[in-house]
PDB file of C-alpha atoms in Angstrom:
ATOM      1  CA  MET A  14     -11.749 -16.764  10.629  1.00 50.00           C
ATOM      2  CA  LYS A  15     -14.168 -14.136   9.382  1.00 57.00           C
ATOM      3  CA  SER A  16     -14.175 -10.843  11.257  1.00 65.00           C
ATOM      4  CA  GLU A  17     -15.692  -7.401  11.060  1.00 87.00           C
ATOM      5  CA  LEU A  18     -14.723  -5.211   8.133  1.00 98.00           C
ATOM      6  CA  VAL A  19     -11.846  -2.793   8.629  1.00 99.00           C
ATOM      7  CA  ASP A  20     -10.732   0.411   6.911  1.00 99.00           C
ATOM      8  CA  CYS A  21      -7.776   0.784   4.555  1.00 99.00           C
ATOM      9  CA  ILE A  22      -5.689   3.908   3.992  1.00 99.00           C
ATOM     10  CA  VAL A  23      -4.463   4.168   0.400  1.00 99.00           C
ATOM     11  CA  LEU A  24      -1.335   6.291  -0.013  1.00 98.00           C
ATOM     12  CA  ALA A  25      -2.014   8.211  -3.209  1.00 98.00           C
ATOM     13  CA  GLY A  26      -0.391  11.607  -2.733  1.00 96.00           C
ATOM     14  CA  GLY A  27       3.147  11.263  -4.086  1.00 89.00           C
ATOM     15  CA  LYS A  28       4.483  13.241  -7.029  1.00 85.00           C
ATOM     16  CA  GLY A  29       5.651  10.237  -9.028  1.00 79.00           C
ATOM     17  CA  THR A  30       8.799  12.031 -10.155  1.00 85.00           C
ATOM     18  CA  ARG A  31      10.303   8.829 -11.590  1.00 84.00           C
ATOM     19  CA  LEU A  32       7.363   8.642 -14.006  1.00 86.00           C
ATOM     20  CA  ALA A  33       7.741  12.243 -15.175  1.00 80.00           C
ATOM     21  CA  SER A  34       9.044  11.123 -18.553  1.00 82.00           C
ATOM     22  CA  VAL A  35       5.792   9.269 -19.320  1.00 82.00           C
ATOM     23  CA  LEU A  36       3.265  11.104 -17.107  1.00 82.00           C
ATOM     24  CA  SER A  37       3.240  14.873 -16.926  1.00 76.00           C
ATOM     25  CA  ALA A  38      -0.049  16.439 -15.808  1.00 87.00           C
ATOM     26  CA  VAL A  39      -1.631  13.298 -14.327  1.00 91.00           C
ATOM     27  CA  PRO A  40      -1.163  12.103 -10.718  1.00 93.00           C
ATOM     28  CA  LYS A  41       0.513   8.694 -10.580  1.00 93.00           C
ATOM     29  CA  PRO A  42      -2.541   6.885  -9.119  1.00 95.00           C
ATOM     30  CA  LEU A  43      -4.540   7.935 -12.192  1.00 96.00           C
ATOM     31  CA  ALA A  44      -1.899   6.645 -14.618  1.00 94.00           C
ATOM     32  CA  PRO A  45      -3.841   4.988 -17.441  1.00 94.00           C
ATOM     33  CA  VAL A  46      -3.304   1.219 -17.506  1.00 93.00           C
ATOM     34  CA  ALA A  47      -5.201  -0.845 -20.079  1.00 91.00           C
ATOM     35  CA  GLY A  48      -7.844   1.855 -20.375  1.00 91.00           C
ATOM     36  CA  ARG A  49      -8.402   2.468 -16.649  1.00 94.00           C
ATOM     37  CA  PRO A  50      -6.685   4.529 -13.946  1.00 96.00           C
ATOM     38  CA  PHE A  51      -4.367   2.277 -11.946  1.00 96.00           C
ATOM     39  CA  LEU A  52      -6.053   3.336  -8.704  1.00 97.00           C
ATOM     40  CA  ASP A  53      -9.287   1.753  -9.943  1.00 97.00           C
ATOM     41  CA  TYR A  54      -7.548  -1.639  -9.962  1.00 95.00           C
ATOM     42  CA  VAL A  55      -6.251  -1.016  -6.434  1.00 97.00           C
ATOM     43  CA  LEU A  56      -9.749  -0.208  -5.156  1.00 98.00           C
ATOM     44  CA  ASP A  57     -11.177  -3.238  -6.969  1.00 96.00           C
ATOM     45  CA  ARG A  58      -8.763  -5.409  -4.989  1.00 95.00           C
ATOM     46  CA  LEU A  59      -9.789  -3.821  -1.707  1.00 97.00           C
ATOM     47  CA  ALA A  60     -13.485  -4.273  -2.499  1.00 97.00           C
ATOM     48  CA  ALA A  61     -12.891  -7.954  -3.316  1.00 95.00           C
ATOM     49  CA  SER A  62     -10.816  -8.600  -0.188  1.00 96.00           C
ATOM     50  CA  GLY A  63     -13.717  -9.698   1.987  1.00 96.00           C
ATOM     51  CA  VAL A  64     -12.284  -7.847   5.003  1.00 98.00           C
ATOM     52  CA  ILE A  65     -12.071  -4.189   3.919  1.00 99.00           C
ATOM     53  CA  GLY A  66     -15.251  -2.158   4.221  1.00 98.00           C
ATOM     54  CA  SER A  67     -14.085   1.293   3.143  1.00 99.00           C
ATOM     55  CA  ALA A  68     -11.011   3.168   1.972  1.00 99.00           C
ATOM     56  CA  VAL A  69      -9.433   6.451   3.000  1.00 99.00           C
ATOM     57  CA  LEU A  70      -7.521   8.012   0.108  1.00 99.00           C
ATOM     58  CA  ALA A  71      -4.539  10.014   1.372  1.00 99.00           C
ATOM     59  CA  LEU A  72      -4.101  12.583  -1.399  1.00 99.00           C
ATOM     60  CA  GLY A  73      -1.624  15.352  -2.129  1.00 97.00           C
ATOM     61  CA  HIS A  74      -0.111  16.064  -5.545  1.00 94.00           C
ATOM     62  CA  LEU A  75      -2.838  16.918  -8.103  1.00 95.00           C
ATOM     63  CA  ALA A  76      -5.459  15.725  -5.618  1.00 98.00           C
ATOM     64  CA  ASP A  77      -8.234  17.619  -7.406  1.00 98.00           C
ATOM     65  CA  GLN A  78      -8.007  15.223 -10.354  1.00 98.00           C
ATOM     66  CA  ILE A  79      -8.552  12.191  -8.126  1.00 98.00           C
ATOM     67  CA  VAL A  80     -11.419  13.880  -6.275  1.00 98.00           C
ATOM     68  CA  ASP A  81     -13.004  14.752  -9.620  1.00 98.00           C
ATOM     69  CA  HIS A  82     -12.531  11.220 -10.974  1.00 98.00           C
ATOM     70  CA  TYR A  83     -14.402   9.595  -8.097  1.00 98.00           C
ATOM     71  CA  SER A  84     -17.101  12.251  -8.137  1.00 97.00           C
ATOM     72  CA  ARG A  85     -17.855  11.129 -11.702  1.00 97.00           C
ATOM     73  CA  CYS A  86     -17.055   7.401 -11.451  1.00 96.00           C
ATOM     74  CA  ALA A  87     -18.396   5.588  -8.400  1.00 97.00           C
ATOM     75  CA  PRO A  88     -15.674   3.551  -6.656  1.00 97.00           C
ATOM     76  CA  PRO A  89     -16.368  -0.119  -5.851  1.00 97.00           C
ATOM     77  CA  LEU A  90     -16.441   0.517  -2.087  1.00 98.00           C
ATOM     78  CA  PRO A  91     -17.122   3.549   0.141  1.00 98.00           C
ATOM     79  CA  VAL A  92     -14.293   6.081  -0.080  1.00 98.00           C
ATOM     80  CA  ARG A  93     -13.336   9.062   2.067  1.00 99.00           C
ATOM     81  CA  MET A  94     -10.568  11.449   1.050  1.00 99.00           C
ATOM     82  CA  THR A  95      -8.073  13.621   2.870  1.00 98.00           C
ATOM     83  CA  VAL A  96      -5.784  16.133   1.138  1.00 98.00           C
ATOM     84  CA  GLU A  97      -2.470  17.230   2.622  1.00 97.00           C
ATOM     85  CA  SER A  98      -1.631  20.933   2.305  1.00 95.00           C
ATOM     86  CA  GLU A  99       2.109  20.213   2.114  1.00 96.00           C
ATOM     87  CA  PRO A 100       4.089  17.094   1.178  1.00 96.00           C
ATOM     88  CA  LEU A 101       4.026  14.883   4.269  1.00 98.00           C
ATOM     89  CA  GLY A 102       5.817  11.748   3.126  1.00 97.00           C
ATOM     90  CA  THR A 103       4.339   8.312   3.694  1.00 98.00           C
ATOM     91  CA  GLY A 104       4.416   8.458   7.498  1.00 98.00           C
ATOM     92  CA  GLY A 105       2.967  11.940   7.665  1.00 98.00           C
ATOM     93  CA  ALA A 106       0.265  10.996   5.170  1.00 99.00           C
ATOM     94  CA  LEU A 107      -0.795   7.977   7.244  1.00 99.00           C
ATOM     95  CA  ARG A 108      -0.983  10.122  10.392  1.00 99.00           C
ATOM     96  CA  HIS A 109      -2.884  12.859   8.541  1.00 99.00           C
ATOM     97  CA  ALA A 110      -5.471  10.327   7.316  1.00 99.00           C
ATOM     98  CA  LEU A 111      -5.982   8.738  10.738  1.00 99.00           C
ATOM     99  CA  PRO A 112      -8.924  10.961  11.841  1.00 98.00           C
ATOM    100  CA  LEU A 113     -10.971   9.508   8.962  1.00 99.00           C
ATOM    101  CA  VAL A 114     -10.306   5.908  10.049  1.00 99.00           C
ATOM    102  CA  THR A 115     -13.214   4.351  11.944  1.00 98.00           C
ATOM    103  CA  THR A 116     -11.750   0.971  13.001  1.00 98.00           C
ATOM    104  CA  ASP A 117      -9.228   0.035  15.710  1.00 98.00           C
ATOM    105  CA  THR A 118      -7.280  -2.126  13.253  1.00 98.00           C
ATOM    106  CA  LEU A 119      -6.665  -0.991   9.690  1.00 99.00           C
ATOM    107  CA  PHE A 120      -4.856  -1.836   6.506  1.00 99.00           C
ATOM    108  CA  ALA A 121      -2.626   0.594   4.650  1.00 99.00           C
ATOM    109  CA  THR A 122      -1.423   0.144   1.092  1.00 98.00           C
ATOM    110  CA  ASN A 123       0.472   2.011  -1.582  1.00 96.00           C
ATOM    111  CA  GLY A 124      -1.635   3.377  -4.406  1.00 96.00           C
ATOM    112  CA  ASP A 125       0.941   2.520  -7.078  1.00 94.00           C
ATOM    113  CA  SER A 126       1.229  -1.244  -6.586  1.00 94.00           C
ATOM    114  CA  ILE A 127      -0.894  -4.383  -6.392  1.00 93.00           C
ATOM    115  CA  VAL A 128       0.096  -7.600  -4.642  1.00 91.00           C
ATOM    116  CA  SER A 129      -1.524 -11.018  -4.823  1.00 88.00           C
ATOM    117  CA  ILE A 130      -2.625 -11.523  -1.233  1.00 92.00           C
ATOM    118  CA  ASP A 131      -5.116 -13.233   1.043  1.00 93.00           C
ATOM    119  CA  TRP A 132      -6.168 -10.226   3.110  1.00 96.00           C
ATOM    120  CA  GLN A 133      -8.004 -12.304   5.705  1.00 96.00           C
ATOM    121  CA  THR A 134      -4.916 -14.428   6.400  1.00 95.00           C
ATOM    122  CA  LEU A 135      -2.788 -11.307   6.894  1.00 97.00           C
ATOM    123  CA  LEU A 136      -5.357  -9.797   9.257  1.00 98.00           C
ATOM    124  CA  ASP A 137      -5.690 -13.048  11.226  1.00 97.00           C
ATOM    125  CA  HIS A 138      -1.907 -13.278  11.609  1.00 97.00           C
ATOM    126  CA  HIS A 139      -1.742  -9.708  12.884  1.00 98.00           C
ATOM    127  CA  ARG A 140      -4.378 -10.346  15.519  1.00 97.00           C
ATOM    128  CA  ARG A 141      -2.999 -13.731  16.538  1.00 97.00           C
ATOM    129  CA  THR A 142       0.496 -12.360  17.196  1.00 97.00           C
ATOM    130  CA  GLY A 143      -0.662  -9.175  18.906  1.00 97.00           C
ATOM    131  CA  ALA A 144       1.742  -7.150  16.757  1.00 98.00           C
ATOM    132  CA  GLY A 145       1.438  -3.406  16.429  1.00 98.00           C
ATOM    133  CA  ALA A 146       2.239  -3.617  12.727  1.00 99.00           C
ATOM    134  CA  THR A 147       2.303  -6.504  10.251  1.00 99.00           C
ATOM    135  CA  LEU A 148       4.046  -6.249   6.886  1.00 98.00           C
ATOM    136  CA  ALA A 149       3.133  -8.173   3.749  1.00 97.00           C
ATOM    137  CA  LEU A 150       6.376  -9.419   2.201  1.00 95.00           C
ATOM    138  CA  VAL A 151       7.112 -10.566  -1.332  1.00 92.00           C
ATOM    139  CA  SER A 152      10.051 -12.733  -2.384  1.00 90.00           C
ATOM    140  CA  ILE A 153      11.754 -11.420  -5.519  1.00 88.00           C
ATOM    141  CA  ALA A 154      14.809 -12.500  -7.486  1.00 86.00           C
ATOM    142  CA  ASP A 155      16.601  -9.146  -7.186  1.00 85.00           C
ATOM    143  CA  ALA A 156      15.921  -6.901  -4.201  1.00 84.00           C
ATOM    144  CA  ALA A 157      18.465  -4.276  -5.303  1.00 82.00           C
ATOM    145  CA  ARG A 158      15.830  -1.648  -6.096  1.00 81.00           C
ATOM    146  CA  PHE A 159      13.943  -2.090  -2.826  1.00 84.00           C
ATOM    147  CA  GLY A 160      16.131  -3.298   0.006  1.00 83.00           C
ATOM    148  CA  SER A 161      15.093  -6.421   1.889  1.00 92.00           C
ATOM    149  CA  VAL A 162      13.635  -7.525   5.216  1.00 95.00           C
ATOM    150  CA  ARG A 163      15.186 -10.023   7.648  1.00 94.00           C
ATOM    151  CA  LEU A 164      12.921 -12.144   9.826  1.00 96.00           C
ATOM    152  CA  ASP A 165      13.470 -14.114  13.010  1.00 96.00           C
ATOM    153  CA  GLY A 166      10.511 -16.469  12.857  1.00 96.00           C
ATOM    154  CA  ASP A 167       7.758 -14.064  11.911  1.00 96.00           C
ATOM    155  CA  ARG A 168       9.282 -11.089  13.740  1.00 98.00           C
ATOM    156  CA  VAL A 169      10.896  -8.382  11.589  1.00 98.00           C
ATOM    157  CA  VAL A 170      14.363  -7.758  13.013  1.00 97.00           C
ATOM    158  CA  GLU A 171      16.161  -5.754  10.334  1.00 95.00           C
ATOM    159  CA  PHE A 172      15.763  -3.741   7.151  1.00 94.00           C
ATOM    160  CA  ILE A 173      18.743  -4.427   4.899  1.00 91.00           C
ATOM    161  CA  GLU A 174      20.131  -1.782   2.558  1.00 82.00           C
ATOM    162  CA  LYS A 175      19.556  -2.217  -1.148  1.00 77.00           C
ATOM    163  CA  LYS A 176      21.846  -4.890  -2.577  1.00 79.00           C
ATOM    164  CA  PRO A 177      21.595  -7.379  -5.462  1.00 84.00           C
ATOM    165  CA  GLY A 178      20.224 -10.852  -4.930  1.00 85.00           C
ATOM    166  CA  LYS A 179      17.075 -12.641  -3.901  1.00 88.00           C
ATOM    167  CA  GLY A 180      15.254 -11.319  -0.870  1.00 88.00           C
ATOM    168  CA  LEU A 181      12.000 -10.612   0.905  1.00 92.00           C
ATOM    169  CA  ILE A 182      10.858  -7.061   0.284  1.00 92.00           C
ATOM    170  CA  ASN A 183       8.264  -4.860   1.915  1.00 94.00           C
ATOM    171  CA  ALA A 184       5.266  -5.127  -0.433  1.00 93.00           C
ATOM    172  CA  GLY A 185       3.741  -1.850   0.761  1.00 94.00           C
ATOM    173  CA  ILE A 186       0.738  -3.463   2.466  1.00 97.00           C
ATOM    174  CA  TYR A 187       0.407  -3.199   6.230  1.00 98.00           C
ATOM    175  CA  VAL A 188      -1.972  -4.148   9.019  1.00 99.00           C
ATOM    176  CA  LEU A 189      -1.723  -1.517  11.732  1.00 99.00           C
ATOM    177  CA  SER A 190      -3.004  -0.787  15.197  1.00 98.00           C
ATOM    178  CA  ARG A 191      -4.810   2.546  15.205  1.00 98.00           C
ATOM    179  CA  ASP A 192      -3.348   3.327  18.644  1.00 98.00           C
ATOM    180  CA  LEU A 193       0.210   2.706  17.449  1.00 98.00           C
ATOM    181  CA  LEU A 194      -0.310   4.787  14.308  1.00 98.00           C
ATOM    182  CA  ALA A 195      -1.555   7.624  16.514  1.00 98.00           C
ATOM    183  CA  THR A 196       1.872   7.793  18.199  1.00 98.00           C
ATOM    184  CA  ILE A 197       3.385   9.216  14.994  1.00 98.00           C
ATOM    185  CA  ALA A 198       3.865  12.948  15.478  1.00 98.00           C
ATOM    186  CA  PRO A 199       1.920  15.021  12.921  1.00 97.00           C
ATOM    187  CA  GLY A 200       4.122  16.451  10.194  1.00 98.00           C
ATOM    188  CA  PRO A 201       6.369  15.228   7.382  1.00 98.00           C
ATOM    189  CA  CYS A 202       8.134  11.880   7.812  1.00 98.00           C
ATOM    190  CA  SER A 203       8.825   8.655   5.959  1.00 97.00           C
ATOM    191  CA  PHE A 204       6.978   5.595   7.254  1.00 98.00           C
ATOM    192  CA  GLU A 205       9.613   3.275   5.790  1.00 95.00           C
ATOM    193  CA  ARG A 206      12.737   5.153   6.939  1.00 95.00           C
ATOM    194  CA  ASP A 207      11.672   7.018  10.088  1.00 97.00           C
ATOM    195  CA  ILE A 208       8.866   5.010  11.682  1.00 98.00           C
ATOM    196  CA  LEU A 209       9.180   1.303  10.865  1.00 98.00           C
ATOM    197  CA  PRO A 210      12.841   0.921  11.971  1.00 96.00           C
ATOM    198  CA  HIS A 211      11.947   2.443  15.345  1.00 97.00           C
ATOM    199  CA  TRP A 212       9.019   0.056  15.752  1.00 98.00           C
ATOM    200  CA  VAL A 213      11.240  -2.878  14.738  1.00 98.00           C
ATOM    201  CA  GLU A 214      13.711  -1.949  17.488  1.00 97.00           C
ATOM    202  CA  ARG A 215      10.818  -2.131  19.958  1.00 98.00           C
ATOM    203  CA  GLY A 216       9.779  -5.591  18.698  1.00 97.00           C
ATOM    204  CA  LEU A 217       6.397  -4.395  17.434  1.00 98.00           C
ATOM    205  CA  VAL A 218       6.550  -5.562  13.811  1.00 99.00           C
ATOM    206  CA  THR A 219       5.857  -8.961  12.252  1.00 98.00           C
ATOM    207  CA  GLY A 220       6.061  -9.993   8.600  1.00 97.00           C
ATOM    208  CA  VAL A 221       4.217 -12.484   6.419  1.00 96.00           C
ATOM    209  CA  ALA A 222       5.433 -13.728   3.021  1.00 92.00           C
ATOM    210  CA  VAL A 223       2.309 -13.458   0.886  1.00 88.00           C
ATOM    211  CA  SER A 224       3.253 -14.265  -2.721  1.00 77.00           C
ATOM    212  CA  GLU A 225       5.668 -13.609  -5.528  1.00 64.00           C
ATOM    213  CA  GLU A 226       3.112 -11.642  -7.552  1.00 78.00           C
ATOM    214  CA  LEU A 227       3.690  -7.887  -7.603  1.00 85.00           C
ATOM    215  CA  LEU A 228       2.618  -5.209 -10.062  1.00 90.00           C
ATOM    216  CA  ASP A 229       3.880  -1.680  -9.566  1.00 90.00           C
ATOM    217  CA  ILE A 230       4.023   1.449 -11.677  1.00 92.00           C
ATOM    218  CA  GLY A 231       6.822   3.239  -9.858  1.00 89.00           C
ATOM    219  CA  LEU A 232       9.220   3.295 -12.823  1.00 90.00           C
ATOM    220  CA  PRO A 233       8.626   3.753 -16.563  1.00 92.00           C
ATOM    221  CA  GLU A 234       9.639   0.138 -17.224  1.00 93.00           C
ATOM    222  CA  THR A 235       7.412  -1.339 -14.493  1.00 92.00           C
ATOM    223  CA  TYR A 236       4.571   0.914 -15.622  1.00 93.00           C
ATOM    224  CA  ALA A 237       4.970  -0.503 -19.127  1.00 94.00           C
ATOM    225  CA  ASP A 238       5.064  -4.062 -17.739  1.00 92.00           C
ATOM    226  CA  ALA A 239       1.872  -3.501 -15.731  1.00 91.00           C
ATOM    227  CA  SER A 240       0.150  -1.990 -18.761  1.00 92.00           C
ATOM    228  CA  ARG A 241       1.023  -4.982 -20.930  1.00 91.00           C
ATOM    229  CA  PHE A 242      -0.014  -7.481 -18.260  1.00 88.00           C
ATOM    230  CA  LEU A 243      -3.395  -5.891 -17.575  1.00 88.00           C
ATOM    231  CA  ALA A 244      -4.105  -5.326 -21.266  1.00 87.00           C
ATOM    232  CA  ARG A 245      -3.533  -9.042 -21.803  1.00 84.00           C
ATOM    233  CA  GLN A 246      -5.223 -10.228 -18.617  1.00 75.00           C
ATOM    234  CA  GLY A 247      -8.249  -7.930 -18.570  1.00 65.00           C
ATOM    235  CA  ASN A 248      -8.556  -8.322 -14.808  1.00 62.00           C
ATOM    236  CA  LEU A 249      -6.579  -9.908 -12.004  1.00 58.00           C
ATOM    237  CA  SER A 250      -9.057 -12.446 -10.697  1.00 51.00           C
ATOM    238  CA  ASP A 251      -8.343 -14.938 -13.503  1.00 43.00           C
ATOM    239  CA  GLU A 252      -4.725 -15.418 -12.448  1.00 46.00           C
ATOM    240  CA  TRP A 253      -4.409 -13.842  -9.021  1.00 48.00           C
ATOM    241  CA  LYS A 254      -6.160 -14.565  -5.753  1.00 41.00           C
ATOM    242  CA  VAL A 255      -8.629 -11.946  -4.563  1.00 35.00           C
TER     243      VAL A 255
END
């Protein structure tokens, strides 16, 4: 079911300390991948989603480089930017970006990963269930690096500590109620550790398994994998849904 376009907050302010050995003076979202900054691929996906009308970039570390990049290279959809004056964590960054959001329902996504996803289906599920937050989930062979999510039907009931083995992981893409996001107190906090578990306890969170396709650049080895894949593929639309 087609609906009005919504905004998307892109979390792009982290320091990327785990990439320090391969990236020094460049913010992680601008990490070069097959000749382009990785964030360009993320914004391409949002522009092709069919449901996202504009993006809010939540910036922090080396924000001036990202601001400069998009002042010189037009993004594929309208972009607004907010810059945190101190590290706020993922939860604090989402709350800090909220004043720039113009829609009652919004997406949020990490700026260092891309998931094969039908955005409209995720949005429809969120609205049909009346959830406050809906998580996109990806099934992977080894969830040890991420921790996994346990569902009861489509309701998220538990976040499981990192352990080896197959599992559903939080893909870092969310549909959120603006009103619920506004209940986060301004200031530093982790969305994953401090906010989501509390919402799960209140029965406010659903989850949808979206695919098994995930590219991320959070570690040197996954950055190298993403670089090889995109150099070979050229773009994602040939193999991935948009």
